[in-house]
GROMACS .gro file of C-alpha atoms in nm:
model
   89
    1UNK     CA    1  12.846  10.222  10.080
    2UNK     CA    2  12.803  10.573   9.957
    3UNK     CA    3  12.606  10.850  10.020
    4UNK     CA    4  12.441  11.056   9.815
    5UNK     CA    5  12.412  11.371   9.989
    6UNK     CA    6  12.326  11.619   9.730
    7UNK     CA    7  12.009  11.685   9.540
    8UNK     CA    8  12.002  11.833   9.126
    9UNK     CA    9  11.655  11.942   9.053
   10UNK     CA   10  11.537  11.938   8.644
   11UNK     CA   11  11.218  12.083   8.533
   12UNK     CA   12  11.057  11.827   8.283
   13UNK     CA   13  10.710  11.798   8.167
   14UNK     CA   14  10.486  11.554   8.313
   15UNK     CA   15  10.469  11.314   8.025
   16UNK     CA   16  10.863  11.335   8.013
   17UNK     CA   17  10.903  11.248   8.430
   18UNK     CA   18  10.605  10.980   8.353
   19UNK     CA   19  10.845  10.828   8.101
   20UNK     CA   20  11.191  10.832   8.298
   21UNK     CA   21  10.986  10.702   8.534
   22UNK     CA   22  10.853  10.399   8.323
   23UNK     CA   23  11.242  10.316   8.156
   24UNK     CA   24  11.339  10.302   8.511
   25UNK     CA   25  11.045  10.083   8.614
   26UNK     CA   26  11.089   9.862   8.288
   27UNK     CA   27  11.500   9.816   8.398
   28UNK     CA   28  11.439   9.747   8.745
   29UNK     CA   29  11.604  10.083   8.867
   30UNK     CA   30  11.534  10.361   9.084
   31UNK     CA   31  11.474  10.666   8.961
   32UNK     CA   32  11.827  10.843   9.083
   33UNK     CA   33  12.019  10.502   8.956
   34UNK     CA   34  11.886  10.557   8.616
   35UNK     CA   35  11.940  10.920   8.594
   36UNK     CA   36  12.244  10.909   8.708
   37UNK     CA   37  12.327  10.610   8.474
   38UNK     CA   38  12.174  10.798   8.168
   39UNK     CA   39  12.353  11.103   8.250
   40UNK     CA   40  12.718  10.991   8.326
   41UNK     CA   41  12.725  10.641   8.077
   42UNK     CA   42  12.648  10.878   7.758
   43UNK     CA   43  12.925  11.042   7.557
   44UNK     CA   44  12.859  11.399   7.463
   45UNK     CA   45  12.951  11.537   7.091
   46UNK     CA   46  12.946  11.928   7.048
   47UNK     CA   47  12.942  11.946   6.699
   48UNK     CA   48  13.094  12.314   6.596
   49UNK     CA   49  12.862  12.552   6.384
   50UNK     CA   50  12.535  12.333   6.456
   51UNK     CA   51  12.350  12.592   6.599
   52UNK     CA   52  12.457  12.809   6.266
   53UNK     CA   53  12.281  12.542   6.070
   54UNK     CA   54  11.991  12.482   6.288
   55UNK     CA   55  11.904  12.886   6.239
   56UNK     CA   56  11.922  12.815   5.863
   57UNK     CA   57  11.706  12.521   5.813
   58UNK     CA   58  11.495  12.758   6.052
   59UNK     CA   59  11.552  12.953   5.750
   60UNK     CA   60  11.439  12.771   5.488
   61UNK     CA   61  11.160  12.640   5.634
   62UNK     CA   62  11.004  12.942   5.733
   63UNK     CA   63  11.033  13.065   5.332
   64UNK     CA   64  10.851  12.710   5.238
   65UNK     CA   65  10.580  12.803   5.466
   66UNK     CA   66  10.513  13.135   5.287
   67UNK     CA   67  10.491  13.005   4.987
   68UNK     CA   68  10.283  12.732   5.063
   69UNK     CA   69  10.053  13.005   5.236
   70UNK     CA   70  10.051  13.188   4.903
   71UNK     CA   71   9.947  12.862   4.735
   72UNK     CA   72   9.663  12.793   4.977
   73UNK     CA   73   9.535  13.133   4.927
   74UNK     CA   74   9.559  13.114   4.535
   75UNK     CA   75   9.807  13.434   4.564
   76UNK     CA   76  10.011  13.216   4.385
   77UNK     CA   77   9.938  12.978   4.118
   78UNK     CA   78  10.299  12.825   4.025
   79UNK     CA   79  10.625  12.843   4.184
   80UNK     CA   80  10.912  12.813   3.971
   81UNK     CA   81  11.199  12.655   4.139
   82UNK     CA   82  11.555  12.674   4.014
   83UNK     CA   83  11.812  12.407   4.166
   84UNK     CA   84  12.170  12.494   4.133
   85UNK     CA   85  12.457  12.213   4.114
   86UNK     CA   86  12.710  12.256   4.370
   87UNK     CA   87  13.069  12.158   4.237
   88UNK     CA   88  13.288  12.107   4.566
   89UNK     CA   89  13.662  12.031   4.459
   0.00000   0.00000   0.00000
């Protein structure tokens, strides 16, 4: 049999540990077996220039919310919106 002899500590909320600690429950697994199952079974995709795209939809969402705060404060009364067609050849 072998030993586990080293500890990895992860800060989580409480209702996050509550839950890992339910799926692990639910499965019939202690709570190491499941990490450690979760962890190590999953394959991990890095997907290049995702964080590049996350800061943009950042982006655009922040610009939707100023204009919908200008709406709700009747600084604004219509909002014309132009969309563009993208050819991609």
């Amino acid at each position: 049999m072998r030993t586990r002899d080293v500890t990895i500590t992860v800060r989580c909320t409480e209702d996050e540990r509550r839950r890992i600690r339910e799926r692990a429950a639910s499965r019939g697994l202690k709570l190491s077996d499941f990490v450690l199952r979760s962890a190590l079974g999953k394959k991990i995709i890095v997907l290049d220039g995702f964080w590049e795209l996350g800061k943009q939809l950042k982006a655009v969402g922040n610009n939707l919310n100023q204009l919908t705060r200008l709406c709700n404060e009747g600084r604004v009364k219509v909002a014309e919106l132009m969309w563009a067609t993208i050819s991609i050849s």
